[in-house]
Short mmCIF file of C-alpha atoms and ligand atoms in Angstrom, two decimals:
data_model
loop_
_atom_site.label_atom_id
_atom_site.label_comp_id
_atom_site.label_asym_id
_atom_site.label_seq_id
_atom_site.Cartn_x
_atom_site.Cartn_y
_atom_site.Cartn_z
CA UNK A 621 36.22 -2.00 200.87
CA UNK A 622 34.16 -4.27 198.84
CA UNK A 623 30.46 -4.28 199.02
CA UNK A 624 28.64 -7.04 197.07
CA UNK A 625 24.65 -7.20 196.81
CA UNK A 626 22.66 -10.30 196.00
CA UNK A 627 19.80 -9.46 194.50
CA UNK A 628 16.73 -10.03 191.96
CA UNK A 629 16.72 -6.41 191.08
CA UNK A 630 19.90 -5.48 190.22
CA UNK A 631 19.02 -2.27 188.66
CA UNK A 632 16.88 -1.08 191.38
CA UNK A 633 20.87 -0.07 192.58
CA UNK A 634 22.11 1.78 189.02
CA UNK A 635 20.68 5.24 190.45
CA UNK A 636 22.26 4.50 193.92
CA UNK A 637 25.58 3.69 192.20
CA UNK A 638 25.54 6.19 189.95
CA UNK A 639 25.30 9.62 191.79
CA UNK A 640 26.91 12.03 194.07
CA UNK A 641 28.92 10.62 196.95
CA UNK A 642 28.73 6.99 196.32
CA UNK A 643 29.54 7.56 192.68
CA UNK A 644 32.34 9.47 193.58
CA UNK A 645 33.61 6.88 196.31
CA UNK A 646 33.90 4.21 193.44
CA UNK A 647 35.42 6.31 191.23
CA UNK A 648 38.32 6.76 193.66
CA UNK A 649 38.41 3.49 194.18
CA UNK A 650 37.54 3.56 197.57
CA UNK A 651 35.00 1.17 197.74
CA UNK A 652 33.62 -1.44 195.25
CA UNK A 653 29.95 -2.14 194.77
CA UNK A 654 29.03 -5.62 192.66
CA UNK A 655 25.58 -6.09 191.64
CA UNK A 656 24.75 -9.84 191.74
CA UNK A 657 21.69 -10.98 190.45
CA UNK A 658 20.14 -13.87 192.23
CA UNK A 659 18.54 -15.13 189.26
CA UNK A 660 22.07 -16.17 187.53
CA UNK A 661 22.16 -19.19 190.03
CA UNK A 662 18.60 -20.58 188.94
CA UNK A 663 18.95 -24.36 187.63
CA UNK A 664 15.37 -24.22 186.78
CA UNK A 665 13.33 -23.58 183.54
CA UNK A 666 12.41 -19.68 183.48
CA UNK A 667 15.10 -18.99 186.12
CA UNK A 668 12.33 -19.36 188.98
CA UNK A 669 13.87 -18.55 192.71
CA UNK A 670 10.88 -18.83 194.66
CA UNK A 671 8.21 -21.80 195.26
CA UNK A 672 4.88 -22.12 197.37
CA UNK A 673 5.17 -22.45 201.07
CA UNK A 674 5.03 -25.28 202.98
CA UNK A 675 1.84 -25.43 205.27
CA UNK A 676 0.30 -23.35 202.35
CA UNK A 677 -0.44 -19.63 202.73
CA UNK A 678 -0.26 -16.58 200.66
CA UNK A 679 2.66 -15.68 198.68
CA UNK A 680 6.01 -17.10 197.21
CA UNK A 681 9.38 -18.17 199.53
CA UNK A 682 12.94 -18.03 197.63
CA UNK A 683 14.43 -20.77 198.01
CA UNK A 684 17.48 -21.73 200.32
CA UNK A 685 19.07 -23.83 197.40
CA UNK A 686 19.69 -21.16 195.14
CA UNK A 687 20.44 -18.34 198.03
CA UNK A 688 23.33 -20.89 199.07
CA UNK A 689 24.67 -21.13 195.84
CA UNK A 690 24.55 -17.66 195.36
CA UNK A 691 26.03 -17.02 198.41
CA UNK A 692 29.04 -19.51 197.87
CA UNK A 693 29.76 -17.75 194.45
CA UNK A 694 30.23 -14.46 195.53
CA UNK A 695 31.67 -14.79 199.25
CA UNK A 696 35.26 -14.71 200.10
CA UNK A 697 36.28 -16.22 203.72
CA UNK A 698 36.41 -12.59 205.40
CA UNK A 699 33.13 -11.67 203.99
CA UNK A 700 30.38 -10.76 206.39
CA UNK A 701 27.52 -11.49 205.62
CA UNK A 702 24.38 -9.32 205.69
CA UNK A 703 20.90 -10.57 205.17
CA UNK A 704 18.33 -7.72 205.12
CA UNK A 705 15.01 -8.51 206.79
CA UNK A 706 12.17 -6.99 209.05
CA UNK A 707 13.15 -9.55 211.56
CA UNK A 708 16.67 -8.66 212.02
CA UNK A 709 18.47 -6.45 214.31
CA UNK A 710 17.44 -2.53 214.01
CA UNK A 711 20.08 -1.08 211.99
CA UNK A 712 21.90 2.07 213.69
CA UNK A 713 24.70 4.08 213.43
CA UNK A 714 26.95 2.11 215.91
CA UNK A 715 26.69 -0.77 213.30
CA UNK A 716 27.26 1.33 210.06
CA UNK A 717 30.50 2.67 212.31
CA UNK A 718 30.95 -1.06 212.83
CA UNK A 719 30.77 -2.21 209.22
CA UNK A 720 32.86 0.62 207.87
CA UNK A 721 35.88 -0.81 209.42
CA UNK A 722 35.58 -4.35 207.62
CA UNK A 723 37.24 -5.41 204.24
CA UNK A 724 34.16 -7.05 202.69
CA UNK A 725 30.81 -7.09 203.38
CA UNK A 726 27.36 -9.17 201.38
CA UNK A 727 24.45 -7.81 201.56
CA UNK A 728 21.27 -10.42 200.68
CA UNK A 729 18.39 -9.15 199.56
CA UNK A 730 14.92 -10.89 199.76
CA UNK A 731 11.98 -10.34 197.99
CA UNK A 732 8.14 -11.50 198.09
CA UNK A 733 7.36 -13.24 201.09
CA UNK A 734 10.50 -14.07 202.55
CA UNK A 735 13.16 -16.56 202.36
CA UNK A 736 13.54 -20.45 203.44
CA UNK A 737 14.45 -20.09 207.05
CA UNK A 738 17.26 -22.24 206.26
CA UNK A 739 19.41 -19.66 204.70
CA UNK A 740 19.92 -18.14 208.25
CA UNK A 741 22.55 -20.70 209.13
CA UNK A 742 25.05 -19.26 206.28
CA UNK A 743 24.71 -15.58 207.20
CA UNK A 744 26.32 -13.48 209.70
CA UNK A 745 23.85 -11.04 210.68
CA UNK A 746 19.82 -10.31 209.99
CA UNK A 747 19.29 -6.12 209.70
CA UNK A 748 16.37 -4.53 209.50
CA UNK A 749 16.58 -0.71 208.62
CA UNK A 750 13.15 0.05 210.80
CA UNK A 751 9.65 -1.48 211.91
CA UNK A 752 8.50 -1.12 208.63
CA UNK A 753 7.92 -4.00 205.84
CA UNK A 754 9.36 -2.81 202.21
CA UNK A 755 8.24 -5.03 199.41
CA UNK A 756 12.33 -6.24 199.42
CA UNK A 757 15.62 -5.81 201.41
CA UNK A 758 16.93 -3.29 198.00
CA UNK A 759 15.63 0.14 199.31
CA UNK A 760 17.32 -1.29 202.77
CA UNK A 761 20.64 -2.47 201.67
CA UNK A 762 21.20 0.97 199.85
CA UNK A 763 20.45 2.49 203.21
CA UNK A 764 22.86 0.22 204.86
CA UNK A 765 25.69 0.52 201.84
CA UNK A 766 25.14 4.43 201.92
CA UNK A 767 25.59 4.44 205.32
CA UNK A 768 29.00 2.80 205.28
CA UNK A 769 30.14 3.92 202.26
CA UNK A 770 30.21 7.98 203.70
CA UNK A 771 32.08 6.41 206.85
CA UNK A 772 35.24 5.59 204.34
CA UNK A 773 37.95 7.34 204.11
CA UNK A 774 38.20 9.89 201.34
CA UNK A 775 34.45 9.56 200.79
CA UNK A 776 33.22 12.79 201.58
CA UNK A 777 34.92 16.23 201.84
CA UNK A 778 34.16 16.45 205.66
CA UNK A 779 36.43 13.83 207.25
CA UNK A 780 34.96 14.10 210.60
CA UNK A 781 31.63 12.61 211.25
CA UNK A 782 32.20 13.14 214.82
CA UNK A 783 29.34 15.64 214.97
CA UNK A 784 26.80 13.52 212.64
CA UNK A 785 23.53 12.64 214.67
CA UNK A 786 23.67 9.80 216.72
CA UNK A 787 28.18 9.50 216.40
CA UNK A 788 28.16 11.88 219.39
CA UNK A 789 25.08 9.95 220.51
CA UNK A 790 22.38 12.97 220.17
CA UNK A 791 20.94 14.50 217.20
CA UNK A 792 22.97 17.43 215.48
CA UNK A 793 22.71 20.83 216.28
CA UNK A 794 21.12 23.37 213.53
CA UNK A 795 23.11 24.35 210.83
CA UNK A 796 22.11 27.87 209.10
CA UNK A 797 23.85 29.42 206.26
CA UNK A 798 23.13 32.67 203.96
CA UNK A 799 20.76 34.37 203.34
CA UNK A 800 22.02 36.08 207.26
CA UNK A 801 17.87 36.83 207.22
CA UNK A 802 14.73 34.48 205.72
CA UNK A 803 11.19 36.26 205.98
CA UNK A 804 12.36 37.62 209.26
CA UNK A 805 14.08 34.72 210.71
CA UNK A 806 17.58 35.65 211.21
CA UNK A 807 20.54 33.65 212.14
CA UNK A 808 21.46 33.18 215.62
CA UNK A 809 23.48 35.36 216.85
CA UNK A 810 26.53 33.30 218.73
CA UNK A 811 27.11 31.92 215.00
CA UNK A 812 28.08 35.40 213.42
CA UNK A 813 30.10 36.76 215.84
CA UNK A 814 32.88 34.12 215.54
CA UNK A 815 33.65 33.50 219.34
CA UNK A 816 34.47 29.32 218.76
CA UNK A 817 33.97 28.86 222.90
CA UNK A 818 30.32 30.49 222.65
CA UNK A 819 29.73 28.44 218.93
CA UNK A 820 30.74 25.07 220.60
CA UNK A 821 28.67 25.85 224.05
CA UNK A 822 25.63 26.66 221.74
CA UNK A 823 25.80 24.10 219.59
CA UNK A 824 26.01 21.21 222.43
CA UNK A 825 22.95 22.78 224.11
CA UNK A 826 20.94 22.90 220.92
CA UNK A 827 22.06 19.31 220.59
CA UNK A 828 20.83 18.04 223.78
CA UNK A 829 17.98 20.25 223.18
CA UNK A 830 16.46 18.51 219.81
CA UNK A 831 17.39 15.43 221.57
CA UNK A 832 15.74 15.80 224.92
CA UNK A 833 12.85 17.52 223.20
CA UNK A 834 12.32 14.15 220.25
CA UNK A 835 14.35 11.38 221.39
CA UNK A 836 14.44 11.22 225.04
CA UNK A 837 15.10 7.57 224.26
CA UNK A 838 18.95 8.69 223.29
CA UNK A 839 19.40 10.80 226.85
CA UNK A 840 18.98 7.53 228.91
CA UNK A 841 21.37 5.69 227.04
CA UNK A 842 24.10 8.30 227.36
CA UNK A 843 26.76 9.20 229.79
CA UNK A 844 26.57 13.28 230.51
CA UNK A 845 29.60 15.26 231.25
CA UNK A 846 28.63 17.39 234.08
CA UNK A 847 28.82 20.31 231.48
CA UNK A 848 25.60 18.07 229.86
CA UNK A 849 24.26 17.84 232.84
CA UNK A 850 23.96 21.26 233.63
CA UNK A 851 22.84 22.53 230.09
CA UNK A 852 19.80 19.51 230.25
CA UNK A 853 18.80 20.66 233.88
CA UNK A 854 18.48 24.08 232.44
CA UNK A 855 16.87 22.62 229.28
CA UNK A 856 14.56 20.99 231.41
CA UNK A 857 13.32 24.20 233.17
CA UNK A 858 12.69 25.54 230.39
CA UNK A 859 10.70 23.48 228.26
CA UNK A 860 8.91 20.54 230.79
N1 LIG B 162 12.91 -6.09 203.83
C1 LIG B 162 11.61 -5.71 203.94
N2 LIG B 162 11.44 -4.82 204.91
C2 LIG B 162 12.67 -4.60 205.47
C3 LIG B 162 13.15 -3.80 206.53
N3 LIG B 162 12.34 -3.01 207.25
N4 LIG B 162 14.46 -3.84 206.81
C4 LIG B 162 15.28 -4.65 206.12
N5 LIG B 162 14.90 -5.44 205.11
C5 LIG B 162 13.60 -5.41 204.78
#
């Protein structure tokens, strides 16, 4: 996979590219991550990107002639075509599953105040990473890029993310390892005595658990196997 990031602040990314997992994923050539600064496609004196808005108002707006030709540089015809924003569509992990299966993927960054609306026509898809306003899209494409990039294949030790918050569509159960004992909290039992029947039951109730307990949200959107059903009724008992 190729990732490629327009942006103003290029080295905001070094850190991201050069550590742990992501590191390791371009190093095995499993995915490639270009850094293109917006600035390089600047015609003007003092490589300015960004201008006054019209109607007046606070703030600078980069502008849509430079994005494009930006853009055009460094897309190939099966790119898509990422533009982070506040306004877009709330990232999740449906969409990083999504993305991970694609060949090449630009991510635009904004900065300042925002971009010339005009630049929407030539991308594929607005994300937003949360109801939140950063001061650019950086901190959000690296959340977007990291998200992917673990997806790939031969990224991360653990080939199955089928357990990851949100894949199975609730939040992971609790993971414990040694010390067995922490300032009297001790491990639960089920996950010491090695019966993989009791581990799995345990684990799926703890899951629906955290979820039904934080992000009830996630419950209603789900379809329960009657198993579910039966460990949230008793879940329900016990905590409401
Ligand atoms: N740029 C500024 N805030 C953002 C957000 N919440 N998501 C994506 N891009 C952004």
């Amino acid at each position: 996979m190729k990732i490629t990031i327009l942006t103003l602040f290029p080295d905001m990314f070094l850190p991201f590219i050069g550590e742990s997992i992501i590191k390791r994923a371009i190093d095995n050539n499993i995915v490639t991550v270009e850094l293109v600064d917006i600035r390089d496609y600047s015609l003007e004196k003092h490589r300015h990107v960004d201008d006054t808005p019209y109607g007046g108002g606070a703030g600078m707006v980069l502008k849509v002639d430079i994005l494009k030709r930006c853009l055009d540089a460094n897309r190939r015809p099966n790119s898509k075509v990422l533009l982070m924003t506040p306004q877009g569509k709330q990232y999740n992990q449906k969409m990083a599953e999504d993305y991970s299966k694609l060949d090449d993927i630009v991510i635009m960054c904004g900065h300042y105040e925002g971009f010339d609306e005009r630049i929407l026509k030539y991308v594929d898809e607005e994300v937003s990473i949360g109801d939140y306003v950063l001061t650019g899209g950086e901190i959000a494409a690296m959340a977007v890029a990291d998200s992917i990039i673990r997806l790939l294949k031969g990224a991360t030790r653990d080939e199955s993310h089928e357990d990851d918050s949100f894949s199975t569509g609730l939040l992971e159960y609790p993971q414990f390892t040694r010390p067995y004992e922490f300032l009297g909290d001790k491990v639960p039992d089920v996950l010491v005595n090695g019966n993989h029947e009791l581990i799995r039951k345990y684990r799926l109730y703890e899951s629906l658990k955290k979820t039904y307990l934080r992000r009830k949200d996630l419950l209603d959107k789900m379809e329960l196997t009657k198993e579910m059903q039966e460990m949230l009724s008793q879940i329900k008992r016990e905590n409401d």
